[in-house]
Amino acid sequence: MAALAKVSVLVVDSDETIRNLVTKVLTHLGFKRISQATSGFGGIKTLRDQRVDLVITDWELKFSATNSIPEPETPDVEWGDIIPDNGANFVKHIRASDGAPFRFVPIIMLTGPTTPNAILYARDSGVNEVLMKPLDSRNLCNRIINIIYHPRPFITSENYQGPCRRRKTIAWGGREERRFRQIQVIKFQEHKKVSQA
Amino acid sequence: MTSDSEPTMITADQSLKERIGKDVDLKNIFTEERIQAGQDAINEVKKEFITDSMEKIDELIKMGRSRPGSEEAKKLFIETAFSHKGSAESLGYKLLALTLDSLAKYSEEHLPGDPHARIIVGKHVDILEIVLRDQVMGDGDKIGNEILAALPELIAHFHPSEKK
């Protein structure tokens, strides 16, 4: 129990019932520090304001029935090139925040049946894990366990930023064909580049 | 040789694991008892959801029967989808979620003023009535899937430009 007391989780969902339900499930599992945001905009603000160790977000994140882009609540907030107006853009905004301490935060995305190719949609936005609805307590636990015990390196390329999308860990006997410009090791405390392969 | 266009791989230390403690096994923390308590919370909200939603969806059904092509109907259909679809998806009422989603998308595209609104909205409302009456969980199995597949076909029949 004490192990989870220090972990800070951010739940982002425009639906109050589900936001509160996910919070309740996390509390039952032993998490103590849980914040909520109702939109991608609110989620980014929370990430800028406080340390977050895990984000659980809905895929859709509609913030109004018409889904028009809100005026920034404070003049100093700039959304940049990727406006976090839905779940995928919220994740992409996080992953593209070069230099921000939250760029590498693990993200679980809840996806629903109304999205065609929901898993691909979520995966390609840069999430660590996808959790298909309906909500299930055991599946949520499994996703968290997977993030911790099967971490994947972070990839940045022209079209994608996020955890490596190749999950297979079968040993490959042949020559490594994948090329990477450089490999960096980032310390989570400061998220600064400390070495280069 | 590598170039700037090739991907960069970054190995980032994970704060989540650090916070929990490197020697702690989460499988020992997420006990069966805790997982079940979480699932019980979900099941409780699931039961309450349909009861709590009845009034709003009933209002939608009445509007769909009386003034299906009106501006007020459009507003109500989109608002109801916005407020209920996410919960319905998350709690396992897939047929309800997909029907609300289809109705909202149709409303955004064609209302107000679609001469075929009575037929198209009427079919959506028929499904919603069944979902509420029988409290249909999931996608309603084979019949539910057939009904759902028929909705886009019905809309495309009256609005051929939407045929894929």
mmCIF file of C-alpha atoms in Angstrom, chain A residues 60 62 65, chain B residues 60 73-83 85 96-111 120-121 124 128 151 155:
data_model
loop_
_atom_site.group_PDB
_atom_site.id
_atom_site.type_symbol
_atom_site.label_atom_id
_atom_site.label_comp_id
_atom_site.label_asym_id
_atom_site.label_seq_id
_atom_site.Cartn_x
_atom_site.Cartn_y
_atom_site.Cartn_z
ATOM 1 C CA GLU A 60 -12.290 11.144 -27.295
ATOM 2 C CA LYS A 62 -14.963 16.050 -26.137
ATOM 3 C CA ALA A 65 -21.338 19.047 -27.475
ATOM 4 C CA LEU B 60 -35.017 12.084 -26.636
ATOM 5 C CA ALA B 73 -34.283 17.783 -31.819
ATOM 6 C CA LYS B 74 -30.829 18.204 -33.322
ATOM 7 C CA LYS B 75 -29.618 20.000 -30.200
ATOM 8 C CA LEU B 76 -31.101 17.360 -27.906
ATOM 9 C CA PHE B 77 -29.715 14.426 -29.919
ATOM 10 C CA ILE B 78 -26.183 15.860 -29.951
ATOM 11 C CA GLU B 79 -26.285 16.848 -26.284
ATOM 12 C CA THR B 80 -27.579 13.436 -25.212
ATOM 13 C CA ALA B 81 -24.885 11.671 -27.217
ATOM 14 C CA PHE B 82 -22.272 13.959 -25.657
ATOM 15 C CA SER B 83 -23.475 13.355 -22.116
ATOM 16 C CA LYS B 85 -22.185 7.990 -25.041
ATOM 17 C CA LEU B 96 -26.807 2.321 -26.752
ATOM 18 C CA ALA B 97 -23.483 4.114 -27.327
ATOM 19 C CA LEU B 98 -23.350 3.262 -31.020
ATOM 20 C CA THR B 99 -26.986 4.241 -31.606
ATOM 21 C CA LEU B 100 -26.516 7.608 -29.871
ATOM 22 C CA ASP B 101 -23.322 8.139 -31.848
ATOM 23 C CA SER B 102 -25.034 7.365 -35.154
ATOM 24 C CA LEU B 103 -27.970 9.657 -34.317
ATOM 25 C CA ALA B 104 -25.667 12.525 -33.316
ATOM 26 C CA LYS B 105 -23.577 12.198 -36.489
ATOM 27 C CA TYR B 106 -26.698 12.095 -38.655
ATOM 28 C CA SER B 107 -28.097 15.146 -36.820
ATOM 29 C CA GLU B 108 -24.906 17.124 -37.319
ATOM 30 C CA GLU B 109 -24.953 16.376 -41.046
ATOM 31 C CA HIS B 110 -28.612 16.599 -41.964
ATOM 32 C CA LEU B 111 -30.719 18.385 -39.344
ATOM 33 C CA ILE B 120 -34.177 7.835 -40.034
ATOM 34 C CA VAL B 121 -34.641 9.266 -36.541
ATOM 35 C CA HIS B 124 -32.737 5.158 -34.067
ATOM 36 C CA LEU B 128 -33.184 3.189 -28.043
ATOM 37 C CA LEU B 151 -28.405 2.339 -39.687
ATOM 38 C CA ILE B 155 -28.903 6.999 -43.968
#
